[in-house]
Amino acid sequence: MDHHQIEDAHRVSQRALKYRRHYPRFARWAKGSGSIAHTDLTQVRVYDLCQELVCDGRYQSLDEALVIFEAADTLANAAMWLVAHMTYAEKVDLSGQALAAEDFKENPQGHTGGSLNMVPAYVGYIAANTLAGLTRSWLMGQGHCVAAIESVNSLLGNLHPEQEARYTFDEAGLTRLVRDFYSYALKPDGTPGVPLGSHVNPNTAGGLIEGGYLGFAELQYVHMPLPGERLVAFLSDGAFEEQRGSDWASRWWRAEDCGLVVPVMIANGRRIDQRSTMFQQGGTSWFRQHLELNGFYPMLIDGRDPAAFIWGIFEAESRLQACRDQIQAGTMDYPVKLPYLIAETTKGFGFYGAGSNAAHGTPLPAVPRFDPASRRLFHESVSRLFVPGEEIRRARKSLATHGMDDRPLEKDHSLSHREVTLQASPEPAWQDMTDFDSPMASIDRQFLALVKANSNLRVRLGNPDELRSNQMNLSLDYLKHRTLAPEPGLAESLHGSVITALNEEAVVCAALGNKGGLNLVVSYEAFAMKMIGALRQEIIFARHQKSLGRPAKWLSVPVIATSHLWENGKNEQSHQDPAFGEVLMGEMSDLARVVYPPDSNSAIACLNGCYATQGQVWAMSVPKAQLPVVLDPDQAMKLAEEGALVIRNGHDVQLVAVGAYQLQVCQEAADALASEGLSCGVVCLLEPGRFRSPRDEMEARHQCPEMVMVELFPDDVGLRVFVSHTRPETILAICRPLDLGAARTLAFGYTNHGGTLDTQGLLLSNGSDVHTISEKVLAQFRKTSACHS
């Protein structure tokens, strides 16, 4: 800068300091405070950014732009003040008067330190939107810091209807906010009694994920925005050590099919009980080196200052846009070094106990309601943060440019309103009933047809390796592995849509993040268990959205568990595990759809059924071996529609098959029992969750209609025998309404026996072979008949 610019920068800095008289970051830090020495640098950066905004014509003068920075500081102070009250207080006093002992909670709860750190970050995001005249999307991986989001949203009026009516910007409304936080309130029907939770939930305006499972936001963010969209992703150094794969984002980002992403690490140095691993390894200096080695461009900012976040968001986007422009111009090659903000701060900055382990939750030494010393410390801390209501109103008005800019409120950002359907669903290549075919190969053919017919949708095919082994050859050859250095002669491409990593969490998150597109995940059944946390978080969030009358409208995601238990004997018992489907059947069955298609046609019908729905996860256990086609197209579609299908009738014994190999066993066992004079029926049970005892009204609406259930499963059969892909106890528990009692119900399935065996060996070792089942059924039938006679 020349001397005139230096003088202007000094003037801007002085004006900024005047505006920021309340915010505690402007204290002069003691010697030895570490690498946080950002204030002067931030002021110069603010000056540069304001100059750019004036030159671009967004603002007429530096002072006009600085008003937004002043508003951000005001709002950050007020929101931090409110966060502290959310943890400890039963009420707020907008005059700033001290609270009485009875105004404090008896049992204070909250993730106070992280929430305080998130306030300047989220406020910086809000102010950056105002300055740019556009609404970016946001994502927060540390969902337990929700108090930061709720406090800012309440002060700005950026709320969904159920919160807007309750958390008004006045003393009564903000008192309701702090009282509701961890109030554990319930309605008479057992549902939450207030629109506020301990983590991000669908009541949280603009929230995308709960963030209770740490580390998954890190794996999803790069796959979230479509071209033309922008996302700011707030991450935590504690979560950094939770999931492998966050450092692969630069491997996946492409200007051609990705929007702008700005990852922001809130580096406060602590987990719950101790320093984070990152800080034990060397802190932000180590992390910068780590990021540089993994294809990022790290930028260190002051995590205590909303102005630093504002600058960082603009700077990161500007750098990434420049890279995108150069790539499109042919003057730059991949990989792109993704800009990455490291917001260095102290855990719980701005309140008593900052930097201590106690800062994570309730930093005061005791409960203020009962302890005068803790009350004094509370009041000392919040008095430094207090902002009069009139100043908050001015800040709120300065930031509320949505109407003038014709942009949505932050609660309505683009990623929070995904609505995706297929433009076309081509007629499947149905197989004849005389054929043998791999059900996975049929999935492959149909998925590729859907991809080609819906070229408007970005595709993510999640692959934790062995896609060819799992019979997805056509899709792999067409879509190709995404890689930075394609190997000649292999199905690899710089712009491939197959996200391949030997890490189940990373690849399933690629699909879950791509809510604006078309997704499929294929995994070994045993190792799909590693995906459960990520899937469960999505299922829970979507279920809560549905309960609020705002159902998720992203295209449902099929997660295929193949190379499964009954055909993976060559790989020892670690590879023989049906728990993936079993665990997901414990979730609410209207959104966690667990299916066991018996052949190629039913596999196609399930895939099409999945893509005809929105906001669901379909867990499909699908064989990859060549199997007989047992259902014609009409039967397959009826099976997918109703959840079960009668294959043959009989009144003495009804064999209920869950799974492809199990249906083969039931067919053979029915013939064997018929030779003993028994009338034996066979039912293919595709979706056990539709025949359970529903746990709420939404799940009840998903159940098979009673008239159909009676036709499928009449009570007057002599014996009902389940032969299941799963453990027998699991299927009996899920299908409790179909249980005819201990004397008339048997169940066969995986009994935790296995090893290096073929399919028939696995069936035999688990007592699920034709001979064992026929003998036990015949003996039980005779015993029951003798008792009745």
mmCIF file of C-alpha atoms in Angstrom, residues 3 71 128 158 206 214 255 284-285 290 305 393 396 404 472 499 514 532 549 554 566 578 581 652 692 696 711:
data_model
loop_
_atom_site.group_PDB
_atom_site.id
_atom_site.type_symbol
_atom_site.label_atom_id
_atom_site.label_comp_id
_atom_site.label_asym_id
_atom_site.label_seq_id
_atom_site.Cartn_x
_atom_site.Cartn_y
_atom_site.Cartn_z
ATOM 1 C CA HIS A 3 1.194 6.173 2.184
ATOM 2 C CA ALA A 71 -23.425 -4.675 12.931
ATOM 3 C CA ALA A 128 -20.610 -11.885 4.454
ATOM 4 C CA ASN A 158 -34.299 -15.771 10.929
ATOM 5 C CA GLY A 206 -31.263 -23.530 7.843
ATOM 6 C CA LEU A 214 -18.900 -35.878 14.593
ATOM 7 C CA ALA A 255 -15.175 -26.863 -11.103
ATOM 8 C CA THR A 284 -2.373 -24.903 13.967
ATOM 9 C CA SER A 285 1.215 -24.945 12.678
ATOM 10 C CA HIS A 290 -1.072 -31.288 7.100
ATOM 11 C CA ASP A 305 -13.498 -11.861 15.323
ATOM 12 C CA ARG A 393 -32.107 -3.467 16.387
ATOM 13 C CA ARG A 396 -30.442 -6.298 12.682
ATOM 14 C CA MET A 404 -33.376 -5.237 -1.403
ATOM 15 C CA MET A 472 -21.441 -53.089 -11.394
ATOM 16 C CA ILE A 499 -16.195 -41.944 -5.517
ATOM 17 C CA ASN A 514 -25.164 -35.060 -3.032
ATOM 18 C CA ILE A 532 -24.550 -46.946 10.037
ATOM 19 C CA GLY A 549 -44.673 -31.231 8.042
ATOM 20 C CA TRP A 554 -34.047 -35.188 -1.904
ATOM 21 C CA TRP A 566 -24.641 -66.208 2.421
ATOM 22 C CA PRO A 578 -26.287 -59.563 8.463
ATOM 23 C CA GLY A 581 -30.097 -54.660 7.733
ATOM 24 C CA ASP A 652 -50.502 -76.947 7.038
ATOM 25 C CA ARG A 692 -44.138 -54.944 12.491
ATOM 26 C CA ASP A 696 -46.116 -44.240 15.927
ATOM 27 C CA GLU A 711 -54.359 -62.555 2.664
#
